[in-house]
Amino acid sequence: MVEKYLLYSRIFFVTLWVMLTFGFVSQEIITPLKSLHVAVFLIADAIFLLLGAIFIQNRRDILVLIVFLFLGIISSMILNREGFVITFNGTRTYFGLIFAIPILRYFMSGKNADRFIASFDKLLFYFLLLQIPCVAWQFIKYGAGDRVGGSLGDWSSGVISALIYASSFYLVSRRWDYNDFIGSLRKNYVYFLLLLPTFFNETKASFLYLVAYFLLLLPLNIKMAKQLFWILPLMMVVISGLGVLYLKVTNQDADRVLSYDFVEQYLFGESTEHVVNVALAVEDDGLQVDETWGNIIDIPRFSKLIVLPSIFKESHKSMLWGAGLGQFKGTNVVGFTPFSKRNYWLLRGSKPWIFYIIVELGILGLVWNLWLLISMFSPRSVVSNGLNIKFFVGFQLLFLFFYSDALINLYYCSIMFYILLSTQYASKNNPHLKKDEYQSDALLPAE
């Protein structure tokens, strides 16, 4: 009989690896597989739903699920009169948020926790290595841009950069000596080199991740203030050098990229009214735009937030409850909702997570999501560098709230929440394990 841990862990890791690599494989190597994209990720959703249903035991996790179902049913089926199929299809977006923590907690708090942590750490390392050939291939073929998404495939540049920085930071943190900054830099040079793929796409958020990355390799105590006097100049030199590399690779002008006008136009566009009018002209009047965008206008992130209240008012929707689940989904099988059909020009393209969740579940959904994420940070850390890791994860999640909808991805939630839980459930060979915790038990029991 197969050991229960082996069965469940292999199902989990195989599913995670498939999600992390299917995009590149199907788009660049075995192109006939592209037609199976929806089916593959539907199977992944089903696996997470099954494992989550089996492992959800913690009272906090059960409450998260109950509140989500309450909000989803009222918003979708009662207030917005959506059918069960569209509503259930829309719940898939939130499987990572709801089920990743229970699944990871099961593996990280049991008797096989050390085996699981060792396996996940290897996955992260090989994942980082894999990005080198994938990004090189895409960069040569497409040039620097959104299509350089590494093993995740096309249009995943933002998510792949976020995962690369998070994975590298976590692996470096496990080997980092806060009393020997220069020595630790030398010892971990491989992980720093594995950050280079992030400079071959146009993900400008990489510079924010980079600054947070090196700042949080400093101890969060009074010694940090003293070390900053000589470490900050060193960081400025390194970041400036990488910035020159980034601008050269992406063929961009430093004066333009670093200007206030560029940032304002990137976030808001020339004017909110202008971009909305162009988007409507594309959809209603057949105005042609760059075909690589599927003939849609990608309205700037903050402009979407600005126009959302008026769109809800025109559509007779409640900002408190949202328009219902499934607004960003829809295929020939399930179909689009009336709201998404009418506002296709607004819902497509780049979208910050705060926009995504308000559209579907309103302000109440946003409150639920904030509570869900904040509650993940509250348990005490059993590792001495736990606060540094929590700050890095927290910074990235907060940034993505206004930048990307990465939280819809099972693989993103799995990796980020694993890194966060590593501060609560640590392998006994972790050099940062607190001595008093190690003498009692390195692993916190499941609640």
CSV table of N, CA, C and O in Angstrom, one decimal, residues 111-219:
chain,number,residue,atom,x,y,z
A,111,LYS,N,4.6,14.5,10.7
A,111,LYS,CA,5.8,13.8,10.9
A,111,LYS,C,6.8,13.8,9.7
A,111,LYS,O,8.0,13.5,9.9
A,112,ASN,N,6.2,14.0,8.5
A,112,ASN,CA,7.1,14.1,7.3
A,112,ASN,C,7.4,15.5,6.9
A,112,ASN,O,7.8,15.7,5.8
A,113,ALA,N,7.3,16.4,7.9
A,113,ALA,CA,7.5,17.8,7.5
A,113,ALA,C,8.9,18.1,7.0
A,113,ALA,O,9.0,18.8,6.0
A,114,ASP,N,9.9,17.5,7.6
A,114,ASP,CA,11.3,17.7,7.1
A,114,ASP,C,11.4,17.3,5.6
A,114,ASP,O,12.1,17.9,4.8
A,115,ARG,N,10.8,16.1,5.3
A,115,ARG,CA,10.9,15.6,3.9
A,115,ARG,C,10.2,16.6,3.0
A,115,ARG,O,10.7,16.8,1.9
A,116,PHE,N,9.0,17.1,3.4
A,116,PHE,CA,8.3,18.0,2.5
A,116,PHE,C,9.1,19.3,2.3
A,116,PHE,O,9.1,19.8,1.2
A,117,ILE,N,9.6,19.9,3.4
A,117,ILE,CA,10.3,21.1,3.3
A,117,ILE,C,11.5,21.0,2.4
A,117,ILE,O,11.8,21.8,1.5
A,118,ALA,N,12.3,19.8,2.5
A,118,ALA,CA,13.4,19.6,1.7
A,118,ALA,C,13.0,19.5,0.2
A,118,ALA,O,13.7,20.0,-0.7
A,119,SER,N,11.9,18.8,0.0
A,119,SER,CA,11.4,18.6,-1.4
A,119,SER,C,11.0,20.0,-2.0
A,119,SER,O,11.3,20.3,-3.2
A,120,PHE,N,10.3,20.8,-1.2
A,120,PHE,CA,9.8,22.1,-1.7
A,120,PHE,C,11.0,23.0,-2.0
A,120,PHE,O,11.0,23.8,-3.0
A,121,ASP,N,12.0,23.0,-1.1
A,121,ASP,CA,13.2,23.8,-1.3
A,121,ASP,C,13.9,23.4,-2.6
A,121,ASP,O,14.4,24.3,-3.3
A,122,LYS,N,14.0,22.1,-2.9
A,122,LYS,CA,14.6,21.7,-4.1
A,122,LYS,C,13.8,22.2,-5.3
A,122,LYS,O,14.3,22.6,-6.3
A,123,LEU,N,12.5,22.1,-5.2
A,123,LEU,CA,11.6,22.6,-6.3
A,123,LEU,C,11.9,24.1,-6.6
A,123,LEU,O,12.0,24.4,-7.8
A,124,LEU,N,12.0,24.9,-5.5
A,124,LEU,CA,12.3,26.3,-5.7
A,124,LEU,C,13.6,26.5,-6.4
A,124,LEU,O,13.8,27.4,-7.3
A,125,PHE,N,14.6,25.8,-6.0
A,125,PHE,CA,16.0,25.9,-6.7
A,125,PHE,C,15.9,25.5,-8.1
A,125,PHE,O,16.4,26.3,-9.0
A,126,TYR,N,15.3,24.4,-8.4
A,126,TYR,CA,15.3,23.9,-9.8
A,126,TYR,C,14.4,24.9,-10.6
A,126,TYR,O,14.6,25.1,-11.8
A,127,PHE,N,13.4,25.4,-10.0
A,127,PHE,CA,12.5,26.4,-10.7
A,127,PHE,C,13.3,27.6,-11.1
A,127,PHE,O,13.1,28.1,-12.2
A,128,LEU,N,14.2,28.1,-10.2
A,128,LEU,CA,15.0,29.2,-10.5
A,128,LEU,C,16.0,28.9,-11.7
A,128,LEU,O,16.2,29.7,-12.6
A,129,LEU,N,16.6,27.7,-11.6
A,129,LEU,CA,17.5,27.3,-12.7
A,129,LEU,C,16.8,27.2,-14.1
A,129,LEU,O,17.3,27.6,-15.1
A,130,LEU,N,15.5,26.7,-14.0
A,130,LEU,CA,14.8,26.5,-15.2
A,130,LEU,C,14.5,27.8,-16.0
A,130,LEU,O,14.4,27.9,-17.2
A,131,GLN,N,14.4,28.9,-15.2
A,131,GLN,CA,14.1,30.2,-15.9
A,131,GLN,C,15.2,30.7,-16.8
A,131,GLN,O,14.9,31.5,-17.7
A,132,ILE,N,16.4,30.3,-16.6
A,132,ILE,CA,17.6,30.7,-17.4
A,132,ILE,C,17.3,30.3,-18.9
A,132,ILE,O,17.3,31.2,-19.8
A,133,PRO,N,17.2,29.0,-19.2
A,133,PRO,CA,16.9,28.7,-20.6
A,133,PRO,C,15.6,29.2,-21.2
A,133,PRO,O,15.5,29.6,-22.3
A,134,CYS,N,14.6,29.2,-20.3
A,134,CYS,CA,13.3,29.6,-20.8
A,134,CYS,C,13.3,31.1,-21.1
A,134,CYS,O,12.8,31.5,-22.2
A,135,VAL,N,13.8,31.9,-20.3
A,135,VAL,CA,13.9,33.4,-20.5
A,135,VAL,C,14.8,33.7,-21.7
A,135,VAL,O,14.5,34.6,-22.5
A,136,ALA,N,15.9,33.0,-21.8
A,136,ALA,CA,16.9,33.2,-22.9
A,136,ALA,C,16.2,32.9,-24.2
A,136,ALA,O,16.3,33.7,-25.2
A,137,TRP,N,15.4,31.8,-24.3
A,137,TRP,CA,14.7,31.5,-25.5
A,137,TRP,C,13.7,32.6,-25.9
A,137,TRP,O,13.6,33.0,-27.0
A,138,GLN,N,12.9,33.0,-24.9
A,138,GLN,CA,11.9,34.0,-25.2
A,138,GLN,C,12.5,35.4,-25.5
A,138,GLN,O,12.0,36.1,-26.4
A,139,PHE,N,13.6,35.7,-24.9
A,139,PHE,CA,14.2,37.0,-25.1
A,139,PHE,C,14.8,37.0,-26.5
A,139,PHE,O,14.6,38.0,-27.3
A,140,ILE,N,15.4,36.0,-27.0
A,140,ILE,CA,15.9,35.9,-28.3
A,140,ILE,C,14.8,35.9,-29.4
A,140,ILE,O,14.9,36.5,-30.4
A,141,LYS,N,13.7,35.2,-29.0
A,141,LYS,CA,12.6,35.1,-30.0
A,141,LYS,C,11.7,36.3,-30.1
A,141,LYS,O,11.3,36.8,-31.2
A,142,TYR,N,11.4,37.0,-28.9
A,142,TYR,CA,10.5,38.0,-28.9
A,142,TYR,C,11.1,39.4,-28.5
A,142,TYR,O,10.4,40.4,-28.6
A,143,GLY,N,12.3,39.4,-27.9
A,143,GLY,CA,12.8,40.6,-27.3
A,143,GLY,C,12.3,40.9,-25.9
A,143,GLY,O,11.4,40.1,-25.4
A,144,ALA,N,12.8,41.9,-25.3
A,144,ALA,CA,12.4,42.2,-23.9
A,144,ALA,C,10.9,42.7,-23.9
A,144,ALA,O,10.6,43.5,-24.7
A,145,GLY,N,10.1,42.1,-23.0
A,145,GLY,CA,8.7,42.5,-23.0
A,145,GLY,C,7.9,41.5,-22.2
A,145,GLY,O,8.4,40.6,-21.6
A,146,ASP,N,6.6,41.7,-22.3
A,146,ASP,CA,5.7,40.9,-21.5
A,146,ASP,C,5.7,39.4,-21.9
A,146,ASP,O,5.2,38.6,-21.1
A,147,ARG,N,6.2,39.1,-23.1
A,147,ARG,CA,6.2,37.8,-23.5
A,147,ARG,C,7.3,36.9,-22.9
A,147,ARG,O,7.3,35.7,-23.1
A,148,VAL,N,8.2,37.6,-22.2
A,148,VAL,CA,9.3,36.9,-21.5
A,148,VAL,C,8.8,36.5,-20.1
A,148,VAL,O,9.0,37.2,-19.1
A,149,GLY,N,8.0,35.4,-20.1
A,149,GLY,CA,7.4,35.0,-18.8
A,149,GLY,C,8.0,33.7,-18.3
A,149,GLY,O,7.4,33.1,-17.4
A,150,GLY,N,9.2,33.4,-18.8
A,150,GLY,CA,9.9,32.2,-18.3
A,150,GLY,C,9.1,30.9,-18.5
A,150,GLY,O,8.4,30.8,-19.5
A,151,SER,N,9.2,30.0,-17.6
A,151,SER,CA,8.5,28.7,-17.7
A,151,SER,C,7.0,28.9,-17.6
A,151,SER,O,6.2,28.0,-18.0
A,152,LEU,N,6.5,30.0,-17.2
A,152,LEU,CA,5.0,30.2,-17.1
A,152,LEU,C,4.4,30.6,-18.5
A,152,LEU,O,3.2,30.4,-18.7
A,153,GLY,N,5.3,31.0,-19.4
A,153,GLY,CA,4.8,31.3,-20.7
A,153,GLY,C,4.5,32.7,-21.0
A,153,GLY,O,4.8,33.6,-20.2
A,154,ASP,N,3.9,33.0,-22.1
A,154,ASP,CA,3.5,34.3,-22.6
A,154,ASP,C,2.8,35.2,-21.6
A,154,ASP,O,1.9,34.6,-20.8
A,155,TRP,N,3.1,36.5,-21.6
A,155,TRP,CA,2.3,37.4,-20.8
A,155,TRP,C,2.4,37.2,-19.3
A,155,TRP,O,1.5,37.6,-18.5
A,156,SER,N,3.4,36.5,-18.8
A,156,SER,CA,3.6,36.2,-17.4
A,156,SER,C,4.8,36.8,-16.8
A,156,SER,O,5.4,36.4,-15.8
A,157,SER,N,5.3,37.9,-17.4
A,157,SER,CA,6.5,38.5,-17.0
A,157,SER,C,6.5,39.0,-15.6
A,157,SER,O,7.4,38.9,-14.8
A,158,GLY,N,5.3,39.6,-15.2
A,158,GLY,CA,5.2,40.2,-13.9
A,158,GLY,C,5.2,39.1,-12.8
A,158,GLY,O,5.9,39.2,-11.8
A,159,VAL,N,4.5,38.0,-13.0
A,159,VAL,CA,4.4,36.9,-12.1
A,159,VAL,C,5.7,36.2,-11.9
A,159,VAL,O,6.1,35.9,-10.8
A,160,ILE,N,6.4,35.9,-13.1
A,160,ILE,CA,7.6,35.2,-13.0
A,160,ILE,C,8.7,36.0,-12.2
A,160,ILE,O,9.5,35.4,-11.5
A,161,SER,N,8.7,37.3,-12.5
A,161,SER,CA,9.7,38.1,-11.7
A,161,SER,C,9.4,38.1,-10.2
A,161,SER,O,10.3,38.0,-9.4
A,162,ALA,N,8.1,38.2,-9.9
A,162,ALA,CA,7.8,38.2,-8.4
A,162,ALA,C,8.2,36.8,-7.8
A,162,ALA,O,8.7,36.8,-6.7
A,163,LEU,N,7.9,35.7,-8.5
A,163,LEU,CA,8.3,34.4,-8.0
A,163,LEU,C,9.8,34.2,-7.9
A,163,LEU,O,10.3,33.6,-7.0
A,164,ILE,N,10.5,34.7,-8.9
A,164,ILE,CA,12.0,34.6,-8.9
A,164,ILE,C,12.6,35.3,-7.6
A,164,ILE,O,13.4,34.7,-6.9
A,165,TYR,N,12.1,36.5,-7.4
A,165,TYR,CA,12.7,37.3,-6.2
A,165,TYR,C,12.3,36.6,-4.9
A,165,TYR,O,13.1,36.5,-4.0
A,166,ALA,N,11.0,36.2,-4.8
A,166,ALA,CA,10.5,35.5,-3.6
A,166,ALA,C,11.3,34.2,-3.3
A,166,ALA,O,11.7,34.0,-2.2
A,167,SER,N,11.4,33.4,-4.3
A,167,SER,CA,12.1,32.1,-4.2
A,167,SER,C,13.6,32.3,-3.8
A,167,SER,O,14.1,31.6,-2.9
A,168,SER,N,14.2,33.2,-4.5
A,168,SER,CA,15.7,33.5,-4.2
A,168,SER,C,15.8,34.0,-2.8
A,168,SER,O,16.7,33.6,-2.1
A,169,PHE,N,15.0,35.0,-2.4
A,169,PHE,CA,15.1,35.6,-1.1
A,169,PHE,C,14.9,34.5,0.0
A,169,PHE,O,15.7,34.5,0.9
A,170,TYR,N,14.0,33.6,-0.2
A,170,TYR,CA,13.8,32.6,0.8
A,170,TYR,C,15.0,31.6,0.9
A,170,TYR,O,15.4,31.3,2.0
A,171,LEU,N,15.5,31.2,-0.3
A,171,LEU,CA,16.6,30.3,-0.2
A,171,LEU,C,17.9,30.9,0.3
A,171,LEU,O,18.7,30.3,1.0
A,172,VAL,N,18.1,32.2,0.0
A,172,VAL,CA,19.2,32.9,0.6
A,172,VAL,C,19.0,33.1,2.1
A,172,VAL,O,20.0,32.9,2.9
A,173,SER,N,17.8,33.4,2.5
A,173,SER,CA,17.6,33.6,4.0
A,173,SER,C,17.9,32.3,4.8
A,173,SER,O,18.3,32.4,5.9
A,174,ARG,N,17.7,31.1,4.2
A,174,ARG,CA,18.0,29.9,4.9
A,174,ARG,C,19.5,29.7,5.1
A,174,ARG,O,20.0,29.0,6.0
A,175,ARG,N,20.4,30.4,4.3
A,175,ARG,CA,21.8,30.3,4.4
A,175,ARG,C,22.5,31.6,4.9
A,175,ARG,O,23.7,31.7,4.9
A,176,TRP,N,21.7,32.6,5.3
A,176,TRP,CA,22.3,33.9,5.5
A,176,TRP,C,22.8,34.0,7.0
A,176,TRP,O,22.1,33.6,7.9
A,177,ASP,N,24.0,34.6,7.1
A,177,ASP,CA,24.6,34.9,8.4
A,177,ASP,C,24.5,36.4,8.6
A,177,ASP,O,25.3,37.2,7.9
A,178,TYR,N,23.7,36.9,9.5
A,178,TYR,CA,23.5,38.4,9.7
A,178,TYR,C,24.8,39.0,10.3
A,178,TYR,O,24.9,40.2,10.3
A,179,ASN,N,25.7,38.2,10.8
A,179,ASN,CA,26.9,38.8,11.4
A,179,ASN,C,28.0,38.8,10.4
A,179,ASN,O,29.1,39.3,10.7
A,180,ASP,N,27.8,38.3,9.2
A,180,ASP,CA,28.8,38.3,8.2
A,180,ASP,C,28.2,38.6,6.8
A,180,ASP,O,28.0,37.7,6.0
A,181,PHE,N,27.9,39.9,6.6
A,181,PHE,CA,27.2,40.3,5.4
A,181,PHE,C,28.0,40.0,4.1
A,181,PHE,O,27.5,39.4,3.2
A,182,ILE,N,29.3,40.4,4.1
A,182,ILE,CA,30.1,40.2,2.9
A,182,ILE,C,30.3,38.7,2.7
A,182,ILE,O,30.2,38.2,1.5
A,183,GLY,N,30.6,37.9,3.7
A,183,GLY,CA,30.8,36.5,3.6
A,183,GLY,C,29.5,35.8,3.1
A,183,GLY,O,29.6,34.9,2.3
A,184,SER,N,28.4,36.3,3.6
A,184,SER,CA,27.1,35.7,3.1
A,184,SER,C,26.8,36.0,1.6
A,184,SER,O,26.3,35.2,0.9
A,185,LEU,N,27.3,37.2,1.2
A,185,LEU,CA,27.1,37.6,-0.2
A,185,LEU,C,27.9,36.6,-1.1
A,185,LEU,O,27.5,36.1,-2.1
A,186,ARG,N,29.2,36.3,-0.6
A,186,ARG,CA,30.0,35.4,-1.4
A,186,ARG,C,29.4,34.0,-1.4
A,186,ARG,O,29.4,33.3,-2.4
A,187,LYS,N,28.9,33.5,-0.3
A,187,LYS,CA,28.4,32.2,-0.1
A,187,LYS,C,27.1,32.0,-1.0
A,187,LYS,O,26.9,30.8,-1.4
A,188,ASN,N,26.4,33.0,-1.2
A,188,ASN,CA,25.1,32.9,-1.9
A,188,ASN,C,25.1,33.5,-3.3
A,188,ASN,O,24.0,33.8,-3.8
A,189,TYR,N,26.3,33.6,-3.9
A,189,TYR,CA,26.3,34.3,-5.2
A,189,TYR,C,25.5,33.6,-6.2
A,189,TYR,O,25.0,34.3,-7.1
A,190,VAL,N,25.3,32.3,-6.1
A,190,VAL,CA,24.5,31.6,-7.1
A,190,VAL,C,23.1,32.1,-7.1
A,190,VAL,O,22.5,32.3,-8.2
A,191,TYR,N,22.5,32.3,-6.0
A,191,TYR,CA,21.1,32.7,-5.9
A,191,TYR,C,21.0,34.2,-6.4
A,191,TYR,O,19.9,34.5,-6.9
A,192,PHE,N,22.0,35.0,-6.2
A,192,PHE,CA,22.0,36.3,-6.8
A,192,PHE,C,22.0,36.3,-8.3
A,192,PHE,O,21.3,37.1,-9.0
A,193,LEU,N,22.8,35.4,-8.9
A,193,LEU,CA,22.9,35.3,-10.3
A,193,LEU,C,21.6,34.8,-10.9
A,193,LEU,O,21.3,35.2,-12.0
A,194,LEU,N,20.9,34.0,-10.1
A,194,LEU,CA,19.6,33.5,-10.6
A,194,LEU,C,18.5,34.6,-10.7
A,194,LEU,O,17.4,34.3,-11.1
A,195,LEU,N,18.8,35.8,-10.2
A,195,LEU,CA,17.9,36.9,-10.4
A,195,LEU,C,18.0,37.6,-11.7
A,195,LEU,O,17.1,38.3,-12.1
A,196,LEU,N,19.1,37.3,-12.5
A,196,LEU,CA,19.3,38.0,-13.7
A,196,LEU,C,18.2,37.8,-14.8
A,196,LEU,O,18.0,38.7,-15.5
A,197,PRO,N,17.5,36.7,-14.8
A,197,PRO,CA,16.4,36.6,-15.8
A,197,PRO,C,15.4,37.7,-15.7
A,197,PRO,O,14.7,38.0,-16.7
A,198,THR,N,15.2,38.3,-14.5
A,198,THR,CA,14.2,39.3,-14.3
A,198,THR,C,14.6,40.6,-15.0
A,198,THR,O,13.7,41.5,-15.1
A,199,PHE,N,15.8,40.7,-15.5
A,199,PHE,CA,16.2,41.9,-16.2
A,199,PHE,C,16.1,41.8,-17.7
A,199,PHE,O,16.6,42.7,-18.5
A,200,PHE,N,15.5,40.7,-18.2
A,200,PHE,CA,15.3,40.5,-19.6
A,200,PHE,C,13.8,40.6,-20.0
A,200,PHE,O,13.5,40.1,-21.1
A,201,ASN,N,13.0,41.1,-19.1
A,201,ASN,CA,11.7,41.5,-19.5
A,201,ASN,C,11.5,43.0,-19.0
A,201,ASN,O,12.4,43.6,-18.4
A,202,GLU,N,10.3,43.5,-19.3
A,202,GLU,CA,10.1,44.9,-18.9
A,202,GLU,C,9.4,45.1,-17.6
A,202,GLU,O,8.6,46.1,-17.5
A,203,THR,N,9.6,44.2,-16.7
A,203,THR,CA,8.9,44.3,-15.4
A,203,THR,C,9.6,45.3,-14.5
A,203,THR,O,10.6,44.9,-13.9
A,204,LYS,N,9.1,46.5,-14.5
A,204,LYS,CA,9.7,47.6,-13.7
A,204,LYS,C,9.6,47.3,-12.2
A,204,LYS,O,10.4,47.9,-11.4
A,205,ALA,N,8.7,46.5,-11.8
A,205,ALA,CA,8.6,46.2,-10.4
A,205,ALA,C,9.8,45.4,-9.9
A,205,ALA,O,10.0,45.4,-8.6
A,206,SER,N,10.6,44.9,-10.7
A,206,SER,CA,11.8,44.1,-10.3
A,206,SER,C,12.7,45.0,-9.5
A,206,SER,O,13.4,44.5,-8.5
A,207,PHE,N,12.8,46.3,-9.8
A,207,PHE,CA,13.7,47.2,-9.0
A,207,PHE,C,13.2,47.4,-7.6
A,207,PHE,O,14.0,47.5,-6.6
A,208,LEU,N,11.9,47.4,-7.4
A,208,LEU,CA,11.3,47.5,-6.0
A,208,LEU,C,11.6,46.2,-5.3
A,208,LEU,O,12.0,46.2,-4.1
A,209,TYR,N,11.4,45.1,-5.9
A,209,TYR,CA,11.7,43.8,-5.3
A,209,TYR,C,13.2,43.7,-4.9
A,209,TYR,O,13.6,43.2,-3.9
A,210,LEU,N,14.1,44.2,-5.8
A,210,LEU,CA,15.5,44.2,-5.6
A,210,LEU,C,15.9,45.0,-4.4
A,210,LEU,O,16.7,44.5,-3.6
A,211,VAL,N,15.4,46.2,-4.2
A,211,VAL,CA,15.7,47.0,-3.1
A,211,VAL,C,15.2,46.3,-1.8
A,211,VAL,O,16.0,46.2,-0.8
A,212,ALA,N,14.0,45.8,-1.8
A,212,ALA,CA,13.4,45.1,-0.6
A,212,ALA,C,14.3,43.9,-0.3
A,212,ALA,O,14.5,43.5,0.9
A,213,TYR,N,14.7,43.2,-1.3
A,213,TYR,CA,15.5,41.9,-1.2
A,213,TYR,C,16.7,42.2,-0.4
A,213,TYR,O,17.0,41.5,0.6
A,214,PHE,N,17.5,43.2,-0.8
A,214,PHE,CA,18.8,43.4,-0.1
A,214,PHE,C,18.6,44.1,1.3
A,214,PHE,O,19.4,43.8,2.2
A,215,LEU,N,17.7,45.0,1.4
A,215,LEU,CA,17.4,45.6,2.7
A,215,LEU,C,17.0,44.6,3.7
A,215,LEU,O,17.4,44.7,4.9
A,216,LEU,N,16.2,43.6,3.3
A,216,LEU,CA,15.7,42.7,4.3
A,216,LEU,C,16.7,41.5,4.5
A,216,LEU,O,16.4,40.6,5.3
A,217,LEU,N,17.9,41.6,3.9
A,217,LEU,CA,19.0,40.7,4.3
A,217,LEU,C,19.8,41.3,5.5
A,217,LEU,O,20.8,40.7,5.9
A,218,LEU,N,19.4,42.5,5.9
A,218,LEU,CA,20.0,43.1,7.1
A,218,LEU,C,19.1,42.7,8.4
A,218,LEU,O,17.9,42.5,8.3
A,219,PRO,N,19.8,42.6,9.5
A,219,PRO,CA,19.0,42.3,10.7
A,219,PRO,C,18.1,43.4,11.1
A,219,PRO,O,18.5,44.6,11.0
